[in-house]
CSV table of C-alpha atoms in Angstrom, one decimal:
chain,number,residue,atom,x,y,z
A,1,MET,CA,-14.1,12.2,50.4
A,2,THR,CA,-11.3,9.8,50.9
A,3,SER,CA,-7.6,10.4,51.5
A,4,LEU,CA,-7.0,8.2,48.4
A,5,LEU,CA,-9.3,10.4,46.4
A,6,LYS,CA,-7.5,13.5,47.6
A,7,ARG,CA,-4.1,12.1,46.7
A,8,SER,CA,-5.1,10.9,43.2
A,9,GLY,CA,-7.5,13.7,42.4
A,10,PRO,CA,-11.2,13.7,41.6
A,11,GLN,CA,-10.7,13.3,37.8
A,12,PHE,CA,-9.0,9.9,38.3
A,13,PHE,CA,-11.8,8.4,40.3
A,14,GLY,CA,-14.6,10.5,38.6
A,15,PRO,CA,-15.7,7.8,36.1
A,16,LEU,CA,-15.8,5.1,38.7
A,17,LEU,CA,-17.8,7.3,41.1
A,18,GLN,CA,-20.2,8.1,38.3
A,19,LYS,CA,-20.5,4.4,37.4
A,20,LEU,CA,-21.2,3.3,41.0
A,21,ARG,CA,-23.8,6.1,41.4
A,22,SER,CA,-25.5,5.1,38.2
A,23,LEU,CA,-25.7,1.6,39.6
A,24,GLY,CA,-27.4,2.8,42.8
A,25,VAL,CA,-24.6,3.4,45.2
A,26,ASP,CA,-25.4,6.9,46.6
A,27,SER,CA,-23.8,6.9,50.1
A,28,ASP,CA,-20.5,8.7,50.4
A,29,THR,CA,-19.6,6.2,53.1
A,30,GLU,CA,-20.0,3.3,50.8
A,31,LEU,CA,-18.2,5.1,47.9
A,32,ASP,CA,-15.4,6.0,50.4
A,33,ALA,CA,-15.1,2.3,51.5
A,34,VAL,CA,-14.8,1.1,47.9
A,35,LEU,CA,-12.2,3.6,46.9
A,36,ASN,CA,-10.1,2.8,50.0
A,37,ARG,CA,-9.9,-0.9,49.0
A,38,ILE,CA,-8.7,-0.2,45.4
A,39,LYS,CA,-5.0,-0.6,44.7
A,40,VAL,CA,-3.9,1.4,41.7
A,41,ARG,CA,-1.6,-0.6,39.5
A,42,ALA,CA,1.0,0.4,36.8
A,43,GLY,CA,-0.5,1.3,33.5
A,44,THR,CA,-1.1,-1.2,30.7
A,45,ARG,CA,0.0,-0.2,27.2
A,46,ARG,CA,-2.2,-0.5,24.1
A,47,GLY,CA,-2.4,-4.0,22.8
A,48,GLU,CA,-1.4,-5.7,26.0
A,49,ASP,CA,-3.7,-8.0,28.0
A,50,ILE,CA,-5.1,-6.6,31.3
A,51,VAL,CA,-6.6,-10.0,32.1
A,52,ALA,CA,-4.8,-12.8,30.3
A,53,PRO,CA,-6.8,-15.8,29.0
A,54,GLY,CA,-6.9,-18.7,31.3
A,55,ARG,CA,-6.0,-16.6,34.4
A,56,SER,CA,-8.1,-16.4,37.6
A,57,PRO,CA,-6.2,-13.7,39.5
A,58,GLY,CA,-8.2,-13.6,42.7
A,59,HIS,CA,-9.1,-9.9,42.4
A,60,ALA,CA,-11.5,-7.8,40.4
A,61,THR,CA,-10.1,-5.3,37.9
A,62,VAL,CA,-11.4,-1.8,37.5
A,63,LEU,CA,-10.6,0.2,34.4
A,64,MET,CA,-9.7,3.7,35.9
A,65,ASP,CA,-8.8,5.3,32.6
A,66,GLY,CA,-8.7,4.2,28.9
A,67,VAL,CA,-10.6,1.8,26.7
A,68,ALA,CA,-10.4,-2.0,26.9
A,69,CYS,CA,-12.3,-4.9,25.4
A,70,LEU,CA,-13.5,-8.3,26.6
A,71,TYR,CA,-12.6,-10.7,23.9
A,72,GLY,CA,-11.9,-14.3,22.9
A,73,ARG,CA,-9.9,-16.0,20.1
A,74,LEU,CA,-10.5,-19.0,18.0
A,75,HIS,CA,-7.8,-21.6,17.3
A,76,ASP,CA,-7.0,-19.9,14.0
A,77,GLY,CA,-6.2,-16.6,15.9
A,78,ASN,CA,-9.3,-14.7,14.8
A,79,ARG,CA,-10.6,-12.4,17.5
A,80,GLN,CA,-14.2,-11.8,18.6
A,81,ILE,CA,-14.8,-8.8,20.8
A,82,TYR,CA,-17.7,-9.4,23.2
A,83,ALA,CA,-17.9,-5.9,24.6
A,84,PHE,CA,-15.9,-2.6,24.9
A,85,GLN,CA,-15.1,-1.3,28.4
A,86,TYR,CA,-14.6,2.3,29.5
A,87,SER,CA,-13.4,4.2,32.5
A,88,GLY,CA,-15.2,3.2,35.6
A,89,ASP,CA,-16.1,-0.3,34.3
A,90,PHE,CA,-15.3,-3.5,36.2
A,91,CYS,CA,-13.5,-5.6,33.6
A,92,ASP,CA,-13.9,-9.2,35.0
A,93,LEU,CA,-16.8,-9.5,37.5
A,94,HIS,CA,-17.5,-12.9,36.0
A,95,GLN,CA,-14.3,-14.3,37.5
A,96,HIS,CA,-15.5,-13.5,41.1
A,97,VAL,CA,-18.7,-15.6,40.6
A,98,LEU,CA,-17.3,-18.1,38.2
A,99,PRO,CA,-13.7,-18.5,39.2
A,100,GLU,CA,-12.8,-21.5,36.9
A,101,THR,CA,-10.3,-20.5,34.3
A,102,ASN,CA,-11.6,-19.8,30.8
A,103,ASN,CA,-9.2,-19.7,27.9
A,104,GLU,CA,-11.8,-18.1,25.7
A,105,VAL,CA,-12.2,-14.9,27.7
A,106,ALA,CA,-9.6,-12.2,28.2
A,107,VAL,CA,-9.4,-8.4,28.5
A,108,ALA,CA,-7.1,-6.3,26.4
A,109,ALA,CA,-6.1,-2.6,26.4
A,110,ILE,CA,-7.3,-0.8,23.2
A,111,THR,CA,-5.7,2.4,24.4
A,112,ASP,CA,-3.1,2.9,27.1
A,113,CYS,CA,-5.0,2.1,30.3
A,114,SER,CA,-4.8,2.8,34.0
A,115,ILE,CA,-6.2,0.0,36.2
A,116,GLY,CA,-7.0,-0.6,39.8
A,117,ILE,CA,-7.7,-3.9,41.6
A,118,ILE,CA,-9.8,-4.9,44.5
A,119,GLU,CA,-9.2,-8.3,46.1
A,120,HIS,CA,-12.1,-10.7,46.0
A,121,LYS,CA,-12.0,-11.1,49.8
A,122,ASP,CA,-12.2,-7.4,50.3
A,123,LEU,CA,-15.1,-7.2,47.8
A,124,GLU,CA,-17.0,-9.9,49.7
A,125,GLN,CA,-16.5,-8.0,53.0
A,126,LEU,CA,-17.8,-4.8,51.4
A,127,ILE,CA,-20.8,-6.6,50.0
A,128,ALA,CA,-21.5,-8.1,53.4
A,129,GLN,CA,-21.3,-4.7,55.1
A,130,TYR,CA,-23.1,-2.7,52.4
A,131,PRO,CA,-25.7,-4.9,50.6
A,132,SER,CA,-26.5,-2.1,48.2
A,133,LEU,CA,-23.0,-2.5,46.7
A,134,GLY,CA,-23.8,-6.2,46.0
A,135,LEU,CA,-27.0,-5.1,44.2
A,136,ALA,CA,-25.0,-2.6,42.2
A,137,LEU,CA,-22.5,-5.2,41.1
A,138,TRP,CA,-25.4,-7.5,40.2
A,139,ARG,CA,-26.8,-4.6,38.1
A,140,ALA,CA,-23.5,-4.2,36.4
A,141,SER,CA,-23.4,-7.9,35.4
A,142,MET,CA,-27.0,-7.7,34.1
A,143,LEU,CA,-26.1,-4.7,32.0
A,144,GLU,CA,-23.2,-6.6,30.5
A,145,ALA,CA,-25.7,-9.5,29.7
A,146,SER,CA,-28.1,-7.0,28.1
A,147,ILE,CA,-25.3,-5.6,25.9
A,148,PHE,CA,-24.3,-9.2,24.9
A,149,ARG,CA,-27.9,-10.0,23.9
A,150,LYS,CA,-28.3,-6.9,21.8
A,151,ARG,CA,-24.9,-7.6,20.1
A,152,LEU,CA,-25.9,-11.2,19.3
A,153,LEU,CA,-29.2,-10.0,17.8
A,154,ASN,CA,-27.5,-7.4,15.7
A,155,VAL,CA,-24.7,-9.7,14.5
A,156,GLY,CA,-27.1,-12.5,13.7
A,157,ARG,CA,-29.9,-10.5,12.0
A,158,GLN,CA,-28.9,-6.9,11.0
A,159,PRO,CA,-27.2,-5.9,7.7
A,160,ALA,CA,-23.6,-4.6,8.1
A,161,LEU,CA,-24.5,-0.9,7.8
A,162,GLN,CA,-27.1,-1.0,10.5
A,163,ARG,CA,-25.0,-3.3,12.6
A,164,VAL,CA,-22.0,-0.9,12.7
A,165,ALA,CA,-24.2,2.2,13.1
A,166,HIS,CA,-25.8,0.6,16.2
A,167,LEU,CA,-22.5,-0.4,17.6
A,168,LEU,CA,-21.2,3.2,17.2
A,169,CYS,CA,-24.3,4.6,18.9
A,170,GLU,CA,-23.8,2.3,21.8
A,171,GLN,CA,-20.2,3.4,22.3
A,172,LEU,CA,-21.3,7.1,22.2
A,173,ALA,CA,-24.0,6.5,24.8
A,174,ARG,CA,-21.8,4.5,27.2
A,175,ARG,CA,-19.0,7.0,27.0
A,176,GLU,CA,-21.4,9.9,27.7
A,177,ALA,CA,-22.7,8.0,30.8
A,178,VAL,CA,-19.2,8.4,32.4
A,179,GLY,CA,-18.8,12.0,31.3
A,180,LEU,CA,-16.9,11.4,28.0
A,181,ASN,CA,-18.9,13.6,25.7
A,182,SER,CA,-16.6,13.7,22.7
A,183,ALA,CA,-17.9,12.8,19.3
A,184,THR,CA,-14.6,10.9,18.7
A,185,ILE,CA,-14.6,7.2,19.6
A,186,PRO,CA,-11.1,5.8,20.2
A,187,LEU,CA,-11.6,2.6,18.3
A,188,THR,CA,-10.2,1.4,15.0
A,189,GLN,CA,-11.9,-0.2,12.0
A,190,MET,CA,-10.4,-3.5,13.1
A,191,ASP,CA,-11.8,-3.2,16.6
A,192,LEU,CA,-15.3,-2.6,15.1
A,193,ALA,CA,-14.9,-5.4,12.6
A,194,ASP,CA,-14.0,-7.8,15.4
A,195,ALA,CA,-17.0,-6.7,17.4
A,196,ALA,CA,-19.5,-6.7,14.5
A,197,GLY,CA,-18.3,-10.0,13.1
A,198,LEU,CA,-17.2,-8.5,9.8
A,199,SER,CA,-14.1,-8.8,7.6
A,200,ILE,CA,-11.7,-5.9,7.4
A,201,VAL,CA,-12.8,-5.5,3.7
A,202,HIS,CA,-16.5,-5.4,4.6
A,203,ILE,CA,-16.0,-3.0,7.5
A,204,ASN,CA,-13.9,-0.7,5.2
A,205,ARG,CA,-16.8,-0.6,2.7
A,206,THR,CA,-19.2,0.1,5.5
A,207,PHE,CA,-17.2,3.0,6.8
A,208,GLN,CA,-16.9,4.4,3.3
A,209,GLU,CA,-20.7,4.4,3.0
A,210,LEU,CA,-21.1,6.1,6.4
A,211,ARG,CA,-18.7,8.8,5.3
A,212,ARG,CA,-20.6,9.2,2.0
A,213,LEU,CA,-23.7,9.8,4.1
A,214,ASN,CA,-21.8,12.5,6.0
A,215,ILE,CA,-22.2,10.6,9.3
A,216,LEU,CA,-18.6,9.8,10.0
A,217,SER,CA,-15.3,11.5,9.3
A,218,LYS,CA,-11.6,10.5,9.6
A,219,GLU,CA,-9.9,11.4,12.9
A,220,GLY,CA,-6.5,9.7,12.7
A,221,ARG,CA,-6.8,6.1,14.0
A,222,ALA,CA,-10.1,7.0,15.8
A,223,ILE,CA,-13.6,7.4,14.6
A,224,LYS,CA,-15.5,10.7,14.6
A,225,VAL,CA,-19.2,10.9,14.5
A,226,VAL,CA,-20.3,14.2,12.8
A,227,ASP,CA,-24.1,13.5,12.7
A,228,ARG,CA,-25.3,11.6,15.7
A,229,GLU,CA,-29.0,12.0,14.8
A,230,ARG,CA,-28.5,10.4,11.4
A,231,LEU,CA,-26.4,7.6,12.8
A,232,ALA,CA,-29.1,6.9,15.4
A,233,GLY,CA,-31.7,6.9,12.7
A,234,LEU,CA,-29.8,4.5,10.5
A,235,ALA,CA,-29.3,2.2,13.5
A,236,SER,CA,-32.9,2.5,14.8
A,237,PHE,CA,-31.1,3.0,18.1
A,238,ASP,CA,-33.3,3.4,21.2
A,239,GLY,CA,-30.8,2.5,23.9
A,240,ASN,CA,-33.3,1.2,26.4
A,241,TYR,CA,-31.3,-2.0,26.9
A,242,LEU,CA,-28.5,0.2,28.4
A,243,ASN,CA,-30.8,1.1,31.3
A,244,MET,CA,-29.5,4.7,31.4
A,245,PRO,CA,-32.7,6.9,31.5
A,246,GLN,CA,-30.8,10.0,32.8
A,247,LEU,CA,-28.5,9.7,29.7
A,248,LEU,CA,-31.0,8.7,27.1
A,249,SER,CA,-33.2,11.8,27.9
A,250,HIS,CA,-30.5,13.8,26.2
A,251,TRP,CA,-30.9,11.9,22.9
A,252,GLN,CA,-33.6,13.3,20.6
A,253,VAL,CA,-36.5,11.0,20.5
A,254,LYS,CA,-39.0,11.0,17.7
A,255,ILE,CA,-41.9,8.7,16.8
A,256,GLU,CA,-41.9,7.0,13.4
A,257,SER,CA,-45.1,6.1,11.6
A,258,ALA,CA,-45.7,2.4,10.9
A,259,PRO,CA,-44.1,1.1,7.7
A,260,THR,CA,-46.3,0.1,4.7
A,261,PRO,CA,-46.7,-3.6,4.0
A,262,ALA,CA,-44.3,-3.3,1.0
A,263,GLU,CA,-41.6,-1.6,3.2
A,264,HIS,CA,-42.1,-4.2,5.9
A,265,ARG,CA,-41.2,-7.0,3.5
A,266,ARG,CA,-37.8,-5.4,2.7
A,267,PRO,CA,-35.0,-6.7,5.0
A,268,CYS,CA,-33.1,-3.4,4.8
A,269,HIS,CA,-36.0,-1.5,6.4
A,270,PRO,CA,-35.9,-0.9,10.2
A,271,PRO,CA,-38.5,-2.7,12.4
A,272,THR,CA,-42.1,-1.7,12.8
A,273,SER,CA,-43.1,1.5,14.6
A,274,ALA,CA,-41.5,2.2,17.9
A,275,THR,CA,-39.6,4.9,19.8
A,276,ARG,CA,-36.6,5.8,17.7
A,277,LEU,CA,-33.8,8.4,17.9
A,278,CYS,CA,-34.2,9.5,14.3
A,279,SER,CA,-36.1,11.3,11.6
A,280,LYS,CA,-37.9,9.5,8.8
A,281,PRO,CA,-36.0,11.2,5.9
A,282,VAL,CA,-32.7,9.9,7.3
A,283,LEU,CA,-34.1,6.4,7.3
A,284,GLN,CA,-35.4,6.7,3.8
A,285,GLU,CA,-32.0,7.8,2.5
A,286,ALA,CA,-30.2,5.0,4.3
A,287,ILE,CA,-32.8,2.5,3.0
A,288,GLY,CA,-32.2,3.7,-0.6
A,289,SER,CA,-28.5,3.2,-0.1
A,290,CYS,CA,-29.1,-0.3,1.3
A,291,ARG,CA,-31.2,-1.3,-1.8
A,292,GLN,CA,-28.4,-0.2,-4.1
A,293,HIS,CA,-26.0,-2.6,-2.5
A,294,ARG,CA,-28.4,-5.6,-2.5
C-alpha cells in the first residue's frame, strides 16, 4: 500500500487497518490517505499520560500498539476508568468535536505504548474528500458511547462477580477484533477495580472466586482466562452492543430456557431468556456461589 506502510511494516499498521475496515473504510485509496497523514511519535511508557487532563492538543491520537485507558480522577485522587483502548483505537476523538478542555478526561498508557497523531485540519480535509471516513469515525464514537452505556448499567445494577466477568469478556472480544487472540489480558486487578467501581479488597475477593471456579489463572501481572465459555455464561455476555458480527460469530451461542418465577426474584440470577454465550449448568454453579456470599 503506502510507502509509510512499507517502511514501518504491515504488523505496525495492521490493527489500525483492521479497525478502519471494521468501521466501513474498504477502499485502499482511503486507507492509504489516512496512513500517509499519521505521524508516528515516540513511545509512551506504562503509567504515563498519552493525553494529559485539561489539554486540547489540536490533533487526534491513534494507539498504534499497546493498551491504554480513558479515565478521570476525583479531587481525592481516586481514578475511574471509562474505557480501555487497544491497538488501532482513536484515543481522543471527542476532542475534535468538543475542543473545550476537560480536566476530568485523560488517556494513560497501561502498557508501554506506541502512538501516532493526525492533525485535526488534516482529518477534516480527509473527511471532506472521503465522506465514508467521516461516517467511520462517527461509528467509532457511537461504539464508545455504547460501551459507556453498558458499563454504566453493569456498575449500577450488577453484582461484583457478574460485573467483572462481563468486563473481562468485553476485553477479550475487543482484542480479538484487532487480531489479538491471546487468552491473556494485559490488565491488573487495580485496572479492573477502577473500571468496575470496586475497592481493591473487593476485586481481590472476586478474582479469588473466579479462580475457584477455574475460570481465571494467574499470569504474572496480567489476567489469563482459562475457560471463556464459563466466563461468558457467568456474565450473560452477548456482545451485541459491540457491533462486531464478524467477531461474535466465533463465540459459541446457546439459547437458555426462561427462568422460573422463583429464580426471577433472586437478584443474583441472570436476566430472562435471551441469546447467551453460555450453558445452563455454568450459570447454576455461579448462582449457587453467589447465594453463598449473600
